[in-house]
Tab-separated table of C-alpha atoms in Angstrom:
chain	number	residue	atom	x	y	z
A	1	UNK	CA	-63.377	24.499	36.499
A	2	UNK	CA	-66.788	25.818	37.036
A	3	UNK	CA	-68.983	23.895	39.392
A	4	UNK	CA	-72.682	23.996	40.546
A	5	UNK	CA	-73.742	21.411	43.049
A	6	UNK	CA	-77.147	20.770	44.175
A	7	UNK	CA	-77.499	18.931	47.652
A	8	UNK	CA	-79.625	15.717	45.901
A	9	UNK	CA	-80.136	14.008	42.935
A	10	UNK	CA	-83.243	12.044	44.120
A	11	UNK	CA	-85.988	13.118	46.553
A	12	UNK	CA	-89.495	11.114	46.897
A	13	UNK	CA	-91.575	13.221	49.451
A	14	UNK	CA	-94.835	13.256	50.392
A	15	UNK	CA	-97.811	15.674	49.816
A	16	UNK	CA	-98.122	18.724	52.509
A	17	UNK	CA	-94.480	18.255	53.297
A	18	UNK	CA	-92.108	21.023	52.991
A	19	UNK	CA	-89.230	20.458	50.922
A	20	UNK	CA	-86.095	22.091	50.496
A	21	UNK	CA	-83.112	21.803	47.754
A	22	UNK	CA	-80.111	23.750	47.906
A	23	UNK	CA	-77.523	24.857	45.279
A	24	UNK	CA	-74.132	25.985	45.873
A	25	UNK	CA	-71.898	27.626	42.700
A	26	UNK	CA	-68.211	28.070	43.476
A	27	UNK	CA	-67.709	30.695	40.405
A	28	UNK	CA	-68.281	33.784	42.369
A	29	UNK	CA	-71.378	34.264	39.901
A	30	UNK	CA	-73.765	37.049	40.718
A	31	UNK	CA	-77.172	35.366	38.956
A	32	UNK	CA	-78.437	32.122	40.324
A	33	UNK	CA	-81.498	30.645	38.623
A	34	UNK	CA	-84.097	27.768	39.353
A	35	UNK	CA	-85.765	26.079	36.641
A	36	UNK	CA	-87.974	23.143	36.504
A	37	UNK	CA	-87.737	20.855	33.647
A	38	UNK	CA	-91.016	18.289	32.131
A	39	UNK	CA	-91.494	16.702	28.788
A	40	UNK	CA	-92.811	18.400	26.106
A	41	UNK	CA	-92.970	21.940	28.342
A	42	UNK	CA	-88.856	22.566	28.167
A	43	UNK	CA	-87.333	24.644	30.862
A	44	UNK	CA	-89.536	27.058	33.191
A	45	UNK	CA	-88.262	29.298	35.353
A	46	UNK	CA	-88.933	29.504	38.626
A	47	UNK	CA	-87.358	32.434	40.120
A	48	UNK	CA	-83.997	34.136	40.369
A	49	UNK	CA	-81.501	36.363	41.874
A	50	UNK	CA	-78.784	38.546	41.012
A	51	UNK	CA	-77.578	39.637	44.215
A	52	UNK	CA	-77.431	38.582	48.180
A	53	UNK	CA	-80.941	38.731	49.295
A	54	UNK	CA	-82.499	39.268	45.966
A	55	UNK	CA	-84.650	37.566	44.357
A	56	UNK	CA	-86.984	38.095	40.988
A	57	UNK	CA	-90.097	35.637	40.560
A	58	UNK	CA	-89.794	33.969	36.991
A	59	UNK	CA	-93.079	32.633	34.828
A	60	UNK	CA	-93.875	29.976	37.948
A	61	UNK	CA	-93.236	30.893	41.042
A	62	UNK	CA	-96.379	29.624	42.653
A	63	UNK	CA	-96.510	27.187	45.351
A	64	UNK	CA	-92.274	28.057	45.664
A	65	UNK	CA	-89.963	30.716	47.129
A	66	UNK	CA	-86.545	31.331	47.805
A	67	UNK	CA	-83.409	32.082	49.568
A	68	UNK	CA	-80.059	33.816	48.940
A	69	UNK	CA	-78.361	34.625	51.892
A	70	UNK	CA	-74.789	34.199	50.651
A	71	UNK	CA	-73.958	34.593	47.513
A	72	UNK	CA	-72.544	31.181	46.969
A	73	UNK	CA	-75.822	29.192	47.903
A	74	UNK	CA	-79.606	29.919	46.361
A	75	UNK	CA	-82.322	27.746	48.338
A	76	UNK	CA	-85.708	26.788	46.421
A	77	UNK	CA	-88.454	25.840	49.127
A	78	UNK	CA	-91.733	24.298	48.147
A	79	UNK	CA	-94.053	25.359	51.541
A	80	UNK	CA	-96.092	22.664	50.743
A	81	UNK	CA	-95.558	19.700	48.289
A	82	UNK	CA	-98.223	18.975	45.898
A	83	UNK	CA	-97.877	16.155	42.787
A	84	UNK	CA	-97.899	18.648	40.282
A	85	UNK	CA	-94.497	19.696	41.502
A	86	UNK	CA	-92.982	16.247	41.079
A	87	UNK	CA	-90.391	17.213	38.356
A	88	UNK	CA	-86.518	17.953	37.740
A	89	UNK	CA	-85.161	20.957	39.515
A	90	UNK	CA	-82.029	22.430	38.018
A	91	UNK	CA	-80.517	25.317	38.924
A	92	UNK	CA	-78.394	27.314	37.317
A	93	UNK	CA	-75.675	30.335	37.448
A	94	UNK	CA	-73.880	32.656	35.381
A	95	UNK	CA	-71.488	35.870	35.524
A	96	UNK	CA	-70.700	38.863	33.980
A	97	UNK	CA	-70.142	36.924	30.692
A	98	UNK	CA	-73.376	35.392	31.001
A	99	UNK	CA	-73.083	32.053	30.260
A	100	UNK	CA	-75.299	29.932	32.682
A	101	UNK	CA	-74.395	26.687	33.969
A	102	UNK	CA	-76.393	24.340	35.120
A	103	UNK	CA	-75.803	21.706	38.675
A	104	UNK	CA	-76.591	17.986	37.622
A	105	UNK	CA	-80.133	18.510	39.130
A	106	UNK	CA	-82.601	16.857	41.159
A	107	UNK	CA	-84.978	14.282	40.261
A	108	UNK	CA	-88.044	15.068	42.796
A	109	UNK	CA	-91.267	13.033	42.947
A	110	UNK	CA	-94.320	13.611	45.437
A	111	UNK	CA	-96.066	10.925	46.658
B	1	UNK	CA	-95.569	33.702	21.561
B	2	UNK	CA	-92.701	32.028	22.478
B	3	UNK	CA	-89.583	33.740	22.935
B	4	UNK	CA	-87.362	30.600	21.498
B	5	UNK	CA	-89.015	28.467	19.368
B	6	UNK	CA	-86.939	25.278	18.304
B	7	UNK	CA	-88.630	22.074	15.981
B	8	UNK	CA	-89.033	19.222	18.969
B	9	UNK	CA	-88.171	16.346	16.219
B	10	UNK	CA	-86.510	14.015	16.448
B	11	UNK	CA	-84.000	14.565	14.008
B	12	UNK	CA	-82.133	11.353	13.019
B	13	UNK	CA	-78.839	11.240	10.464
B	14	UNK	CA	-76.637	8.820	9.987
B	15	UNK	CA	-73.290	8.541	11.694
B	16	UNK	CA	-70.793	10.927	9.824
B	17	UNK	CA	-73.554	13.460	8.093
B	18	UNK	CA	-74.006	17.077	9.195
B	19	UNK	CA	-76.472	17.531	11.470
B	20	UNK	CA	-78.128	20.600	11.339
B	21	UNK	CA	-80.454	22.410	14.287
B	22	UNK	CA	-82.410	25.264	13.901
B	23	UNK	CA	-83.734	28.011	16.406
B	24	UNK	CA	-85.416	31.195	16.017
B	25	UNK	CA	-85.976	33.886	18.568
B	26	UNK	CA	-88.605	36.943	18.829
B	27	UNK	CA	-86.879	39.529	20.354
B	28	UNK	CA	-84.564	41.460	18.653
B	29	UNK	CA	-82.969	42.578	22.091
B	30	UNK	CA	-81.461	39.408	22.123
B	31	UNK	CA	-77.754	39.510	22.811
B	32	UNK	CA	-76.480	36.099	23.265
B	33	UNK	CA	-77.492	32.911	22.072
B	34	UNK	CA	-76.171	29.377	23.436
B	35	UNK	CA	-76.431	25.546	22.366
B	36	UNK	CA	-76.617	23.464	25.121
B	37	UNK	CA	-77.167	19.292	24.812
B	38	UNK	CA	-78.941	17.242	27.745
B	39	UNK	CA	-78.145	13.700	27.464
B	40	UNK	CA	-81.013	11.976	28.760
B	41	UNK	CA	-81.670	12.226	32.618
B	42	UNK	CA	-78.828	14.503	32.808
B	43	UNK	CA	-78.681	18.411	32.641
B	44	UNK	CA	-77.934	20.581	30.116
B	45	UNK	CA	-74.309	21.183	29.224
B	46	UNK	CA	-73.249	24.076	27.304
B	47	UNK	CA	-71.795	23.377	23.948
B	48	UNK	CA	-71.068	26.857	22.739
B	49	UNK	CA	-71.985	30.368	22.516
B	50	UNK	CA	-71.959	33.304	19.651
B	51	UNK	CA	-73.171	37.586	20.185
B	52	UNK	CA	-72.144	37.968	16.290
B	53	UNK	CA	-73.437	37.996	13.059
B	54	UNK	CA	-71.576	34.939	11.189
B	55	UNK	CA	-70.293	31.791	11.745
B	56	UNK	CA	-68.270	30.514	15.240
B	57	UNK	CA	-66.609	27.591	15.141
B	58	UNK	CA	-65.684	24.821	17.935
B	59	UNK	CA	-64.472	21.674	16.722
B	60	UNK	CA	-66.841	19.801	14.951
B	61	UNK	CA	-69.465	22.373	16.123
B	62	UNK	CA	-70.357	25.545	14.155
B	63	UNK	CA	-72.862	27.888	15.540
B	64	UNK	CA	-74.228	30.551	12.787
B	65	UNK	CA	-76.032	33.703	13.667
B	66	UNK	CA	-78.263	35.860	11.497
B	67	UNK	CA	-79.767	38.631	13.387
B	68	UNK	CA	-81.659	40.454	11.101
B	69	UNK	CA	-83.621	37.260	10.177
B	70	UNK	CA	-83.241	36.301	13.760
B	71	UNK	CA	-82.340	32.522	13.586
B	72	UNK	CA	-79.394	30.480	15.158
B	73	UNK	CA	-78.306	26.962	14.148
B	74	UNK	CA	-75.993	24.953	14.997
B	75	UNK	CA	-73.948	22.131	12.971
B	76	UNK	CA	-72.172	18.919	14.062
B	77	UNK	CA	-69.898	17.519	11.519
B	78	UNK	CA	-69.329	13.870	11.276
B	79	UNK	CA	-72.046	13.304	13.632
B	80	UNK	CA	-71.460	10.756	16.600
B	81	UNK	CA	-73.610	7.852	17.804
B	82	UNK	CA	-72.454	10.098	20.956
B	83	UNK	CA	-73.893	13.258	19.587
B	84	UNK	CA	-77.668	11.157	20.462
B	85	UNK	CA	-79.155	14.081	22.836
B	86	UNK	CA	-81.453	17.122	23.255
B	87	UNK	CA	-80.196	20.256	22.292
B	88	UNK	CA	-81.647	23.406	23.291
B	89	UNK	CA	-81.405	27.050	21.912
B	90	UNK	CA	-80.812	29.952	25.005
B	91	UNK	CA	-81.261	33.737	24.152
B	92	UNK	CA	-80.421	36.089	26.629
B	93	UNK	CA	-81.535	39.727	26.222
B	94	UNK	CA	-79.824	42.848	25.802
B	95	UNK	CA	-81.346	44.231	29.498
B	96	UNK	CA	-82.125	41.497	32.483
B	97	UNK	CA	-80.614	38.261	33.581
B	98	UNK	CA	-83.382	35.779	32.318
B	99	UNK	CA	-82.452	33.211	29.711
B	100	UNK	CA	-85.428	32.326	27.657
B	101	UNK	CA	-85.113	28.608	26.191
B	102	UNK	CA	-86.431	26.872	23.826
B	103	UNK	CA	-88.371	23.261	24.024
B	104	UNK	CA	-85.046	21.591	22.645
B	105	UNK	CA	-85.093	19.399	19.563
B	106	UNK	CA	-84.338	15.770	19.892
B	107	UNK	CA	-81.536	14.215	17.493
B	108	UNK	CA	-80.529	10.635	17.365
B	109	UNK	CA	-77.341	9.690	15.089
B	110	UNK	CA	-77.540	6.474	13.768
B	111	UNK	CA	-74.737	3.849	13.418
């Protein structure tokens, strides 16, 4: 059964802090995505990679970068929390058939 | 101009109608196209996928595909309270990893 986890559903932070949220797929899938969701605006992406150490900015990646250094786990890290990011973070995978599937996401607010 | 472009709603039917959900796409180096529903608070879950020209069937879902007017849909037979969600339209392009969304469209079946 396919399976992406992502290490929190809630996080409340505070501004300046750095934050990190961590995904782990168990499919063996090349591509891992991160996407942030808010009303009205649908899904953005963040950035992605499709390989170990790879990584591809996507239409936001201000004020966020990233980690893949096994190919099971892809890190988002905001440097430095700002409200504006307060959002839901999903990430995503997929394989050669390239259907993506998404962890159950995390619910972050900055205070 | 958006990539995806889906109509936000909301779309409400009564329980047992056909629902029907509309997408269209820009780019006609789109490969594959997805339906995925988000129940509220939760993230998206795929429903079903279709590369071909026609209809694809799952149960009381049928995808259709039209590439030279370059529109997907979706229809849910005998619609569900249960069926109440988001639904959002995925493309994903002939080269590249990305998945390009659309803003989802909001249906509520009503009992």
């Amino acid at each position: 059964d396919v399976k992406v986890t992502q290490s929190s559903r809630y996080l409340v932070k505070r501004t300046g802090e750095k934050v990190f949220l961590e995904c782990v797929q168990d499919m063996d899938h090349e591509n891992m995505f991160w996407y942030r969701q808010d009303p009205g605006l649908g899904l953005r992406l963040i950035y992605f990679s499709y390989d170990v150490k790879m990584k591809e900015k996507g239409d936001i990646p201000e004020g966020y970068s990233v980690s893949r250094e096994k190919k099971e786990r892809f890190s988002l890290i905001l440097e430095s929390a700002s409200t504006n990011q307060t959002s839901m973070y999903l990430c995503a995978s997929n394989g050669g058939v390239k259907t993506q599937y998404f962890g159950p996401g995390t619910r972050l607010l900055v205070l | 101009q958006k990539e995806v472009e889906q109509n936000s709603g909301p779309l409400s039917v009564p329980e047992g109608a056909i629902a029907s959900l509309n997408c269209t796409y820009s780019d006609r180096g789109s490969q594959s196209f997805f339906w995925y529903r988000q129940y509220s608070g939760k993230s998206p879950e795929l429903i079903m996928f279709i590369y071909s020209n026609g209809d694809k069937e799952d149960g009381r879902f049928t995808a259709q595909l039209n590439k030279a007017s370059q529109y997907v849909s979706l229809l849910i037979r005998d619609s569900q309270p249960s069926d109440s969600a988001t639904y959002l339209c995925a493309v994903n392009l002939w080269t590249g990893n990305q998945f390009y969304f659309g803003t989802g469209t909001s249906l509520t079946v009503i009992p």
